[in-house]
Coordinates of N, CA and C in Angstrom, one line a residue:
Chain A
D1 N -2.1 11.6 13.3 CA -2.2 10.5 12.4 C -3.5 9.7 12.7
I2 N -4.1 9.1 11.6 CA -5.2 8.3 11.8 C -4.7 6.8 12.0
Q3 N -5.2 6.2 13.1 CA -4.8 4.8 13.4 C -5.9 3.9 12.8
M4 N -5.5 2.8 12.2 CA -6.4 1.9 11.6 C -6.3 0.6 12.4
T5 N -7.4 0.1 13.1 CA -7.4 -1.1 13.8 C -8.1 -2.1 13.1
Q6 N -7.4 -3.1 12.7 CA -8.0 -4.2 11.8 C -8.1 -5.5 12.6
S7 N -9.2 -6.2 12.5 CA -9.4 -7.4 13.2 C -10.2 -8.4 12.4
P8 N -9.9 -9.7 12.6 CA -8.9 -10.3 13.5 C -7.5 -10.2 12.8
S9 N -6.5 -10.5 13.5 CA -5.2 -10.6 12.9 C -5.0 -11.8 12.0
S10 N -5.7 -12.9 12.3 CA -5.7 -14.1 11.5 C -7.0 -14.8 11.7
L11 N -7.3 -15.7 10.8 CA -8.5 -16.5 10.9 C -8.3 -17.7 10.1
S12 N -9.0 -18.8 10.5 CA -9.0 -20.0 9.8 C -10.4 -20.3 9.4
A13 N -10.7 -20.6 8.1 CA -12.0 -20.9 7.7 C -12.0 -22.0 6.7
S14 N -13.2 -22.5 6.3 CA -13.3 -23.6 5.4 C -13.8 -23.1 4.0
V15 N -13.5 -23.8 3.0 CA -14.0 -23.4 1.7 C -15.5 -23.3 1.7
G16 N -16.1 -22.2 1.2 CA -17.5 -22.0 1.2 C -17.9 -21.1 2.4
D17 N -17.1 -20.9 3.4 CA -17.5 -20.1 4.5 C -17.6 -18.6 4.2
R18 N -18.3 -17.9 5.0 CA -18.4 -16.5 4.9 C -17.3 -15.9 5.8
V19 N -16.5 -15.0 5.3 CA -15.4 -14.4 6.1 C -15.6 -12.9 6.3
T20 N -15.5 -12.5 7.5 CA -15.7 -11.0 7.8 C -14.5 -10.5 8.5
I21 N -14.0 -9.3 7.9 CA -12.9 -8.6 8.5 C -13.3 -7.2 8.8
T22 N -12.9 -6.6 9.9 CA -13.3 -5.3 10.2 C -12.1 -4.4 10.3
C23 N -12.4 -3.1 10.1 CA -11.3 -2.1 10.2 C -12.0 -0.8 10.8
Q24 N -11.4 -0.4 11.9 CA -11.9 0.8 12.6 C -10.9 1.9 12.6
A25 N -11.3 3.1 12.2 CA -10.4 4.3 12.1 C -10.5 5.1 13.4
S26 N -9.4 5.7 13.8 CA -9.4 6.6 15.0 C -10.1 7.9 14.7
Q27 N -10.3 8.3 13.4 CA -11.0 9.5 13.1 C -11.8 9.2 11.8
G28 N -12.8 10.0 11.6 CA -13.7 9.8 10.5 C -13.0 9.9 9.1
L29 N -13.3 9.0 8.2 CA -12.6 8.9 6.9 C -13.6 9.2 5.8
D30 N -14.8 9.6 6.1 CA -15.8 9.6 5.0 C -15.9 8.2 4.4
K31 N -15.7 8.1 3.1 CA -15.7 6.7 2.4 C -14.3 6.3 2.0
Y32 N -13.3 7.0 2.4 CA -12.0 6.9 1.7 C -11.1 5.7 2.4
L33 N -11.6 4.5 2.0 CA -10.9 3.3 2.5 C -10.8 2.3 1.4
N34 N -9.6 1.7 1.4 CA -9.2 0.7 0.4 C -9.1 -0.7 1.1
W35 N -9.4 -1.7 0.4 CA -9.0 -3.1 0.8 C -8.1 -3.7 -0.2
F36 N -7.0 -4.3 0.3 CA -6.0 -5.0 -0.6 C -5.9 -6.4 -0.2
Q37 N -5.5 -7.2 -1.2 CA -5.2 -8.6 -1.0 C -3.7 -8.8 -1.3
Q38 N -3.0 -9.5 -0.5 CA -1.6 -9.8 -0.7 C -1.3 -11.2 -0.6
K39 N -0.7 -11.8 -1.6 CA -0.3 -13.2 -1.6 C 1.2 -13.2 -1.4
P40 N 1.8 -14.3 -0.8 CA 3.2 -14.3 -0.5 C 4.1 -14.0 -1.7
G41 N 5.1 -13.1 -1.5 CA 6.0 -12.7 -2.6 C 5.4 -11.8 -3.7
R42 N 4.2 -11.3 -3.5 CA 3.6 -10.5 -4.5 C 3.2 -9.1 -3.9
A43 N 3.1 -8.2 -4.8 CA 2.6 -6.8 -4.4 C 1.2 -6.9 -4.0
P44 N 0.7 -6.1 -3.1 CA -0.7 -6.0 -2.8 C -1.5 -5.7 -4.0
K45 N -2.8 -6.2 -4.0 CA -3.7 -6.0 -5.1 C -4.9 -5.2 -4.6
L46 N -5.3 -4.2 -5.2 CA -6.5 -3.4 -4.8 C -7.7 -4.2 -5.2
L47 N -8.5 -4.5 -4.2 CA -9.8 -5.2 -4.4 C -11.0 -4.2 -4.4
I48 N -11.0 -3.3 -3.4 CA -12.1 -2.4 -3.1 C -11.6 -1.0 -2.8
S49 N -12.2 0.0 -3.4 CA -11.9 1.4 -3.1 C -13.2 2.1 -2.6
D50 N -13.0 3.3 -2.1 CA -14.2 4.0 -1.6 C -15.1 3.2 -0.8
A51 N -14.5 2.4 0.0 CA -15.1 1.5 1.0 C -16.0 0.4 0.4
S52 N -16.6 0.6 -0.7 CA -17.5 -0.5 -1.2 C -17.4 -0.7 -2.7
K53 N -16.5 0.1 -3.4 CA -16.5 0.0 -4.9 C -15.5 -1.2 -5.3
L54 N -16.1 -2.2 -5.9 CA -15.3 -3.3 -6.4 C -14.5 -3.0 -7.6
E55 N -13.2 -3.3 -7.6 CA -12.4 -3.0 -8.8 C -12.7 -3.9 -9.9
A56 N -12.5 -3.5 -11.1 CA -12.7 -4.2 -12.3 C -12.0 -5.6 -12.2
G57 N -12.7 -6.7 -12.5 CA -12.2 -8.0 -12.6 C -12.1 -8.7 -11.3
V58 N -12.5 -8.0 -10.2 CA -12.5 -8.7 -8.9 C -13.8 -9.5 -8.7
P59 N -13.7 -10.7 -8.3 CA -14.9 -11.5 -8.1 C -16.0 -10.9 -7.2
S60 N -17.2 -11.1 -7.5 CA -18.3 -10.5 -6.7 C -18.5 -11.1 -5.3
R61 N -17.7 -12.2 -5.0 CA -17.8 -12.7 -3.6 C -17.1 -11.8 -2.6
F62 N -16.3 -10.9 -3.1 CA -15.7 -9.9 -2.3 C -16.6 -8.6 -2.2
S63 N -16.8 -8.1 -1.0 CA -17.6 -6.9 -0.9 C -17.1 -6.1 0.3
G64 N -17.4 -4.8 0.3 CA -17.0 -3.9 1.4 C -18.1 -3.0 1.7
S65 N -18.1 -2.5 3.0 CA -19.2 -1.5 3.4 C -18.6 -0.7 4.5
G66 N -19.3 0.4 4.8 CA -19.0 1.2 5.9 C -18.8 2.7 5.5
F67 N -18.7 3.5 6.5 CA -18.5 5.0 6.3 C -18.1 5.6 7.6
G68 N -17.2 6.5 7.5 CA -16.8 7.2 8.8 C -15.7 6.5 9.5
T69 N -16.0 5.8 10.5 CA -14.9 5.1 11.3 C -15.0 3.6 11.3
D70 N -16.1 3.0 10.8 CA -16.2 1.6 10.9 C -16.5 1.0 9.5
F71 N -15.7 0.0 9.2 CA -15.7 -0.6 7.9 C -15.6 -2.1 8.0
T72 N -16.2 -2.8 7.0 CA -16.3 -4.2 7.0 C -16.0 -4.7 5.6
F73 N -15.2 -5.8 5.5 CA -14.8 -6.5 4.3 C -15.3 -7.9 4.4
I74 N -16.0 -8.4 3.4 CA -16.6 -9.8 3.4 C -16.2 -10.5 2.2
I75 N -15.9 -11.8 2.4 CA -15.8 -12.8 1.4 C -17.0 -13.7 1.6
S76 N -17.9 -13.7 0.7 CA -19.2 -14.4 0.9 C -19.1 -15.9 0.9
S77 N -18.2 -16.4 0.1 CA -18.0 -17.8 0.0 C -16.5 -18.1 -0.3
L78 N -15.8 -18.5 0.7 CA -14.3 -18.6 0.6 C -13.9 -19.6 -0.4
E79 N -13.0 -19.2 -1.3 CA -12.4 -20.1 -2.3 C -10.9 -20.4 -1.9
P80 N -10.4 -21.5 -2.4 CA -8.9 -21.8 -2.0 C -8.0 -20.7 -2.4
E81 N -8.3 -20.1 -3.6 CA -7.4 -19.0 -4.1 C -7.4 -17.7 -3.3
D82 N -8.3 -17.7 -2.3 CA -8.5 -16.5 -1.5 C -7.5 -16.5 -0.3
I83 N -6.8 -17.5 -0.1 CA -5.8 -17.6 0.9 C -4.7 -16.5 0.7
A84 N -4.7 -15.6 1.7 CA -3.8 -14.4 1.5 C -3.9 -13.6 2.8
T85 N -3.2 -12.5 2.8 CA -3.4 -11.5 3.8 C -4.1 -10.3 3.3
Y86 N -5.0 -9.8 4.0 CA -5.9 -8.6 3.6 C -5.6 -7.4 4.5
Y87 N -5.5 -6.3 3.8 CA -5.2 -5.0 4.5 C -6.2 -4.0 4.2
C88 N -6.6 -3.2 5.2 CA -7.3 -2.0 4.9 C -6.3 -0.8 4.9
Q89 N -6.7 0.3 4.2 CA -5.9 1.5 4.2 C -6.8 2.7 4.0
Q90 N -6.5 3.7 4.8 CA -7.3 4.9 4.7 C -6.5 5.9 3.7
Y91 N -7.2 6.5 2.9 CA -6.6 7.5 2.0 C -7.3 8.9 2.1
D92 N -7.9 9.1 3.3 CA -8.6 10.4 3.5 C -7.5 11.5 3.6
R93 N -6.4 11.2 4.3 CA -5.4 12.2 4.5 C -4.1 11.6 4.9
P94 N -3.0 12.2 4.5 CA -1.7 11.7 4.9 C -1.4 11.8 6.4
P95 N -0.6 11.0 6.9 CA 0.0 9.7 6.4 C -1.2 8.7 6.2
R96 N -1.2 8.1 5.0 CA -2.3 7.2 4.6 C -2.1 5.8 5.1
T97 N -2.5 5.6 6.3 CA -2.1 4.5 7.1 C -2.8 3.2 6.7
F98 N -2.1 2.1 7.0 CA -2.7 0.7 6.8 C -3.1 0.1 8.1
G99 N -4.1 -0.8 8.0 CA -4.3 -1.7 9.1 C -3.2 -2.7 9.2
Q100 N -3.3 -3.5 10.3 CA -2.2 -4.4 10.6 C -2.2 -5.7 9.7
G101 N -3.3 -5.9 9.1 CA -3.5 -7.1 8.2 C -4.2 -8.2 8.8
T102 N -4.9 -9.0 8.0 CA -5.6 -10.2 8.5 C -5.1 -11.4 7.6
H103 N -4.5 -12.4 8.2 CA -4.1 -13.5 7.4 C -5.2 -14.5 7.4
V104 N -5.7 -14.9 6.2 CA -6.8 -15.8 6.0 C -6.2 -17.2 5.6
E105 N -6.5 -18.2 6.3 CA -6.0 -19.5 5.9 C -7.2 -20.5 6.0
I106 N -7.0 -21.6 5.3 CA -8.0 -22.7 5.3 C -7.5 -23.8 6.2
Chain B
Q1 N -3.0 0.2 -19.8 CA -2.8 -0.1 -18.4 C -1.4 0.4 -17.9
V2 N -1.4 1.2 -17.0 CA -0.1 1.7 -16.5 C 0.7 0.6 -15.8
Q3 N 2.0 0.6 -16.0 CA 2.9 -0.3 -15.3 C 4.0 0.4 -14.6
L4 N 4.4 -0.1 -13.5 CA 5.5 0.5 -12.7 C 6.6 -0.5 -12.6
Q5 N 7.8 0.0 -12.9 CA 9.0 -0.8 -12.8 C 10.0 -0.1 -11.9
Q6 N 10.4 -0.8 -10.9 CA 11.3 -0.2 -9.9 C 12.7 -0.9 -9.9
W7 N 13.7 -0.1 -9.5 CA 15.0 -0.7 -9.3 C 15.8 0.1 -8.3
G8 N 16.9 -0.5 -7.8 CA 17.8 0.2 -6.9 C 18.6 -0.9 -6.2
A9 N 19.6 -0.4 -5.4 CA 20.5 -1.3 -4.7 C 19.8 -2.1 -3.7
G10 N 20.1 -3.4 -3.6 CA 19.4 -4.3 -2.7 C 20.2 -4.6 -1.4
L11 N 21.4 -4.2 -1.3 CA 22.2 -4.5 -0.1 C 22.9 -3.2 0.3
L12 N 22.7 -2.8 1.5 CA 23.4 -1.6 2.0 C 24.0 -1.9 3.3
K13 N 25.0 -1.1 3.7 CA 25.6 -1.1 5.0 C 24.9 0.0 5.9
P14 N 24.9 -0.3 7.2 CA 24.4 0.7 8.1 C 25.0 2.1 7.8
S15 N 24.2 3.1 7.9 CA 24.5 4.5 7.7 C 24.5 5.0 6.3
E16 N 24.4 4.0 5.3 CA 24.3 4.4 3.9 C 23.0 4.9 3.6
T17 N 22.9 5.4 2.3 CA 21.6 5.9 1.8 C 20.9 5.0 0.8
L18 N 19.7 4.7 1.1 CA 18.9 3.9 0.2 C 18.4 4.7 -0.9
S19 N 18.5 4.2 -2.2 CA 18.0 5.0 -3.3 C 17.3 4.0 -4.2
L20 N 16.0 4.3 -4.5 CA 15.2 3.5 -5.4 C 14.5 4.4 -6.4
T21 N 14.3 3.9 -7.6 CA 13.6 4.7 -8.6 C 12.5 3.8 -9.2
C22 N 11.4 4.5 -9.6 CA 10.3 3.8 -10.2 C 9.9 4.5 -11.5
T23 N 9.9 3.7 -12.6 CA 9.5 4.3 -13.9 C 8.1 3.9 -14.2
V24 N 7.4 4.8 -14.7 CA 6.0 4.6 -15.1 C 5.9 4.4 -16.6
F25 N 5.3 3.3 -17.0 CA 5.1 3.0 -18.4 C 3.6 3.0 -18.7
G26 N 3.2 3.6 -19.8 CA 1.8 3.6 -20.3 C 1.0 4.7 -19.7
G27 N 1.6 5.8 -19.2 CA 0.8 6.9 -18.6 C 1.7 8.0 -18.2
S28 N 1.2 9.2 -18.0 CA 2.0 10.3 -17.5 C 1.8 10.4 -16.0
L29 N 2.6 11.2 -15.4 CA 2.6 11.4 -14.0 C 1.6 12.4 -13.5
S30 N 1.0 13.1 -14.4 CA 0.0 14.2 -14.1 C -1.3 13.6 -13.5
G31 N -1.8 14.3 -12.5 CA -3.1 13.9 -12.0 C -3.1 12.9 -10.9
Y32 N -1.9 12.5 -10.5 CA -1.8 11.5 -9.4 C -0.7 11.8 -8.4
Y33 N -0.9 11.3 -7.2 CA 0.2 11.2 -6.3 C 0.9 9.8 -6.6
W34 N 2.2 9.8 -6.4 CA 3.0 8.6 -6.6 C 3.6 8.2 -5.2
T35 N 3.5 7.0 -4.8 CA 3.6 6.6 -3.4 C 4.7 5.6 -3.2
W36 N 5.4 5.6 -2.1 CA 6.3 4.6 -1.7 C 5.7 3.9 -0.4
I37 N 5.8 2.6 -0.4 CA 5.4 1.8 0.8 C 6.5 0.8 1.0
R38 N 6.6 0.3 2.3 CA 7.6 -0.7 2.6 C 6.9 -1.8 3.5
Q39 N 7.6 -2.9 3.5 CA 7.1 -4.1 4.2 C 8.3 -4.9 4.8
P40 N 8.5 -4.7 6.1 CA 9.6 -5.6 6.7 C 9.3 -7.0 6.5
P41 N 10.3 -7.9 6.5 CA 10.0 -9.3 6.4 C 9.0 -9.9 7.4
G42 N 7.9 -10.5 6.9 CA 7.0 -11.1 7.8 C 6.0 -10.1 8.5
K43 N 6.1 -8.8 8.1 CA 5.3 -7.8 8.8 C 4.3 -7.1 7.8
G44 N 3.7 -6.1 8.3 CA 2.7 -5.4 7.6 C 3.2 -4.3 6.7
L45 N 2.3 -3.6 6.1 CA 2.6 -2.5 5.1 C 2.8 -1.2 5.9
E46 N 3.8 -0.4 5.5 CA 4.0 0.9 6.1 C 4.1 1.9 5.0
W47 N 3.3 3.0 5.1 CA 3.3 4.1 4.1 C 4.5 5.0 4.4
I48 N 5.3 5.2 3.4 CA 6.5 6.1 3.5 C 6.2 7.5 3.1
G49 N 5.6 7.7 2.0 CA 5.3 9.1 1.5 C 4.8 9.1 0.1
E50 N 4.5 10.3 -0.4 CA 3.9 10.4 -1.7 C 4.4 11.8 -2.3
I51 N 4.4 11.8 -3.7 CA 4.8 13.0 -4.4 C 3.9 13.1 -5.6
N52 N 3.5 14.4 -6.0 CA 2.7 14.5 -7.2 C 3.6 15.1 -8.3
H53 N 3.0 15.4 -9.5 CA 3.8 15.8 -10.6 C 4.4 17.2 -10.4
R54 N 3.8 18.0 -9.5 CA 4.3 19.3 -9.2 C 5.5 19.3 -8.2
G55 N 5.7 18.1 -7.6 CA 6.7 18.0 -6.6 C 6.2 18.2 -5.2
T56 N 4.9 18.3 -5.0 CA 4.4 18.4 -3.7 C 4.5 17.1 -3.0
T57 N 5.0 17.1 -1.8 CA 5.2 15.8 -1.0 C 4.5 15.8 0.3
N58 N 4.2 14.5 0.7 CA 3.7 14.2 2.1 C 4.5 13.1 2.5
Y59 N 5.0 13.1 3.8 CA 5.8 12.1 4.3 C 5.2 11.5 5.6
N60 N 5.6 10.3 5.9 CA 5.3 9.7 7.2 C 6.1 10.4 8.2
P61 N 5.5 10.9 9.3 CA 6.2 11.6 10.3 C 7.3 10.8 10.9
S62 N 7.1 9.5 11.0 CA 8.1 8.6 11.6 C 9.4 8.5 10.8
L63 N 9.4 8.9 9.5 CA 10.5 8.8 8.6 C 10.9 10.1 8.0
K64 N 10.1 11.1 8.3 CA 10.3 12.4 7.6 C 11.7 13.0 7.6
S65 N 12.4 12.8 8.7 CA 13.7 13.4 8.8 C 14.8 12.7 7.9
R66 N 14.4 11.5 7.4 CA 15.4 10.8 6.6 C 15.0 10.6 5.2
V67 N 13.8 10.9 4.8 CA 13.2 10.6 3.5 C 13.2 11.8 2.6
T68 N 13.5 11.6 1.4 CA 13.4 12.6 0.3 C 12.8 11.9 -0.9
L69 N 11.7 12.4 -1.4 CA 11.1 12.0 -2.6 C 11.3 13.0 -3.7
S70 N 11.6 12.5 -4.9 CA 11.8 13.4 -6.0 C 11.0 12.8 -7.3
I71 N 10.9 13.7 -8.3 CA 10.1 13.3 -9.4 C 10.7 13.9 -10.7
D72 N 10.8 13.2 -11.8 CA 11.3 13.6 -13.1 C 10.2 13.3 -14.1
T73 N 9.4 14.3 -14.4 CA 8.2 14.1 -15.3 C 8.7 13.8 -16.7
S74 N 9.9 14.3 -17.1 CA 10.4 14.1 -18.5 C 10.7 12.6 -18.7
K75 N 11.1 12.0 -17.6 CA 11.5 10.5 -17.7 C 10.4 9.6 -17.1
T76 N 9.3 10.2 -16.7 CA 8.2 9.5 -16.0 C 8.7 8.6 -14.9
Q77 N 9.5 9.2 -14.1 CA 10.2 8.5 -13.0 C 10.0 9.3 -11.7
F78 N 9.9 8.5 -10.6 CA 10.0 9.2 -9.3 C 10.9 8.3 -8.4
S79 N 11.4 8.9 -7.4 CA 12.5 8.3 -6.6 C 12.3 8.5 -5.2
L80 N 12.9 7.5 -4.4 CA 13.0 7.5 -3.0 C 14.4 7.5 -2.5
S81 N 14.7 8.4 -1.6 CA 16.0 8.4 -0.9 C 15.7 8.3 0.6
L82 N 16.4 7.4 1.3 CA 16.3 7.2 2.7 C 17.7 7.2 3.3
S83 N 18.0 8.1 4.1 CA 19.4 8.3 4.6 C 19.6 7.5 5.9
S84 N 20.8 7.3 6.2 CA 21.2 6.8 7.5 C 20.5 5.5 7.9
V85 N 20.5 4.5 6.9 CA 19.7 3.3 7.1 C 20.3 2.4 8.3
T86 N 19.4 1.7 8.9 CA 19.8 0.7 9.9 C 19.1 -0.6 9.5
A87 N 19.4 -1.6 10.3 CA 18.8 -2.9 10.1 C 17.3 -2.8 10.1
A88 N 16.7 -1.9 10.8 CA 15.3 -1.7 10.9 C 14.7 -1.3 9.6
D89 N 15.5 -0.8 8.7 CA 15.0 -0.4 7.4 C 15.0 -1.5 6.4
T90 N 15.4 -2.7 6.8 CA 15.4 -3.9 5.9 C 13.9 -4.2 5.6
A91 N 13.6 -4.2 4.3 CA 12.2 -4.4 3.9 C 12.1 -4.6 2.4
V92 N 10.9 -5.0 2.0 CA 10.6 -4.9 0.6 C 9.9 -3.5 0.4
Y93 N 10.5 -2.8 -0.6 CA 10.0 -1.4 -0.9 C 9.2 -1.5 -2.2
Y94 N 8.0 -0.9 -2.1 CA 7.1 -0.8 -3.3 C 6.8 0.6 -3.7
C95 N 6.8 0.8 -5.0 CA 6.2 2.1 -5.5 C 4.8 1.8 -6.0
A96 N 4.0 2.8 -6.0 CA 2.6 2.6 -6.4 C 2.0 4.0 -6.9
R97 N 1.0 3.8 -7.7 CA 0.2 5.0 -8.2 C -1.0 5.2 -7.3
G98 N -1.1 6.5 -6.9 CA -2.3 6.8 -6.1 C -1.8 7.6 -4.8
G99 N -2.7 8.0 -4.0 CA -2.4 8.7 -2.8 C -3.7 9.2 -2.3
A100 N -4.1 10.4 -2.8 CA -5.5 10.8 -2.6 C -6.5 10.0 -3.4
R101 N -6.0 9.2 -4.3 CA -6.8 8.2 -5.0 C -6.3 6.8 -4.6
P102 N -7.1 5.8 -4.8 CA -6.7 4.4 -4.5 C -5.4 4.0 -5.1
L103 N -4.6 3.2 -4.4 CA -3.3 2.7 -4.9 C -3.6 1.5 -5.9
D104 N -3.8 1.9 -7.1 CA -4.3 0.9 -8.1 C -3.3 0.2 -9.0
S105 N -2.1 0.7 -9.0 CA -1.0 0.0 -9.7 C 0.3 0.1 -8.9
W106 N 0.9 -1.1 -8.8 CA 2.1 -1.3 -7.9 C 3.3 -1.7 -8.7
G107 N 4.5 -1.4 -8.3 CA 5.7 -2.0 -8.8 C 5.9 -3.4 -8.2
Q108 N 6.9 -4.0 -8.7 CA 7.1 -5.4 -8.4 C 7.7 -5.6 -7.0
G109 N 8.2 -4.5 -6.4 CA 8.8 -4.6 -5.1 C 10.3 -4.9 -5.2
T110 N 11.1 -4.3 -4.3 CA 12.5 -4.4 -4.2 C 12.9 -4.7 -2.8
L111 N 13.6 -5.9 -2.6 CA 14.0 -6.2 -1.3 C 15.3 -5.4 -1.0
V112 N 15.3 -4.6 0.0 CA 16.5 -3.9 0.5 C 16.9 -4.5 1.8
T113 N 18.2 -5.0 1.9 CA 18.7 -5.5 3.1 C 19.8 -4.6 3.6
V114 N 19.7 -4.3 4.9 CA 20.8 -3.5 5.5 C 21.6 -4.4 6.5
S115 N 22.8 -4.6 6.2 CA 23.7 -5.5 7.0 C 25.1 -5.1 6.9
S116 N 25.8 -5.2 8.0 CA 27.2 -4.9 7.9 C 28.1 -6.0 7.4

């Protein structure tokens, strides 16, 4: 199984800050990595697929990069509505494992 | 835009079998894997398994002995069965579209509580 190591597990930032989350895979994934946002009581929402492809309707302050084993998710300027937990997930092969999540708070 | 609506029993006793069904509206089941994910209270997401329209399945090895996924293309539904549940299976269960593709559409989630 591919293990996904996501860090940090939580962070506190101010409105306008740049926020960076990393995800490291135990094996190479090519580009097959998703980033999700989850707010309390809600299903996760897909923000980025293929490591860097922004989904339709997702604000451009969100971005992703990386290939192989090392991936990065960035919020370029944190907004109050970005308070949530963010998860990476590999979909290169089953079991399609998730990272542990990063709780972002202000 | 495809929508997923899920339902099933929300309260089970230990050793019972969890059964959930997800209906897909606005699209067919062809061309995708259909996935189940769960989230224990206050914890992260766990991938349970996936099934495609041909009935090909992939399971999480940690649950494989207790999980069965099935699909009914005529009803655009797919289902999860998890046997011999314990308190550790208490979680919100989600269905979603995707697998080898990104999980781009999700059901609303169903809280399943296992308690005697």
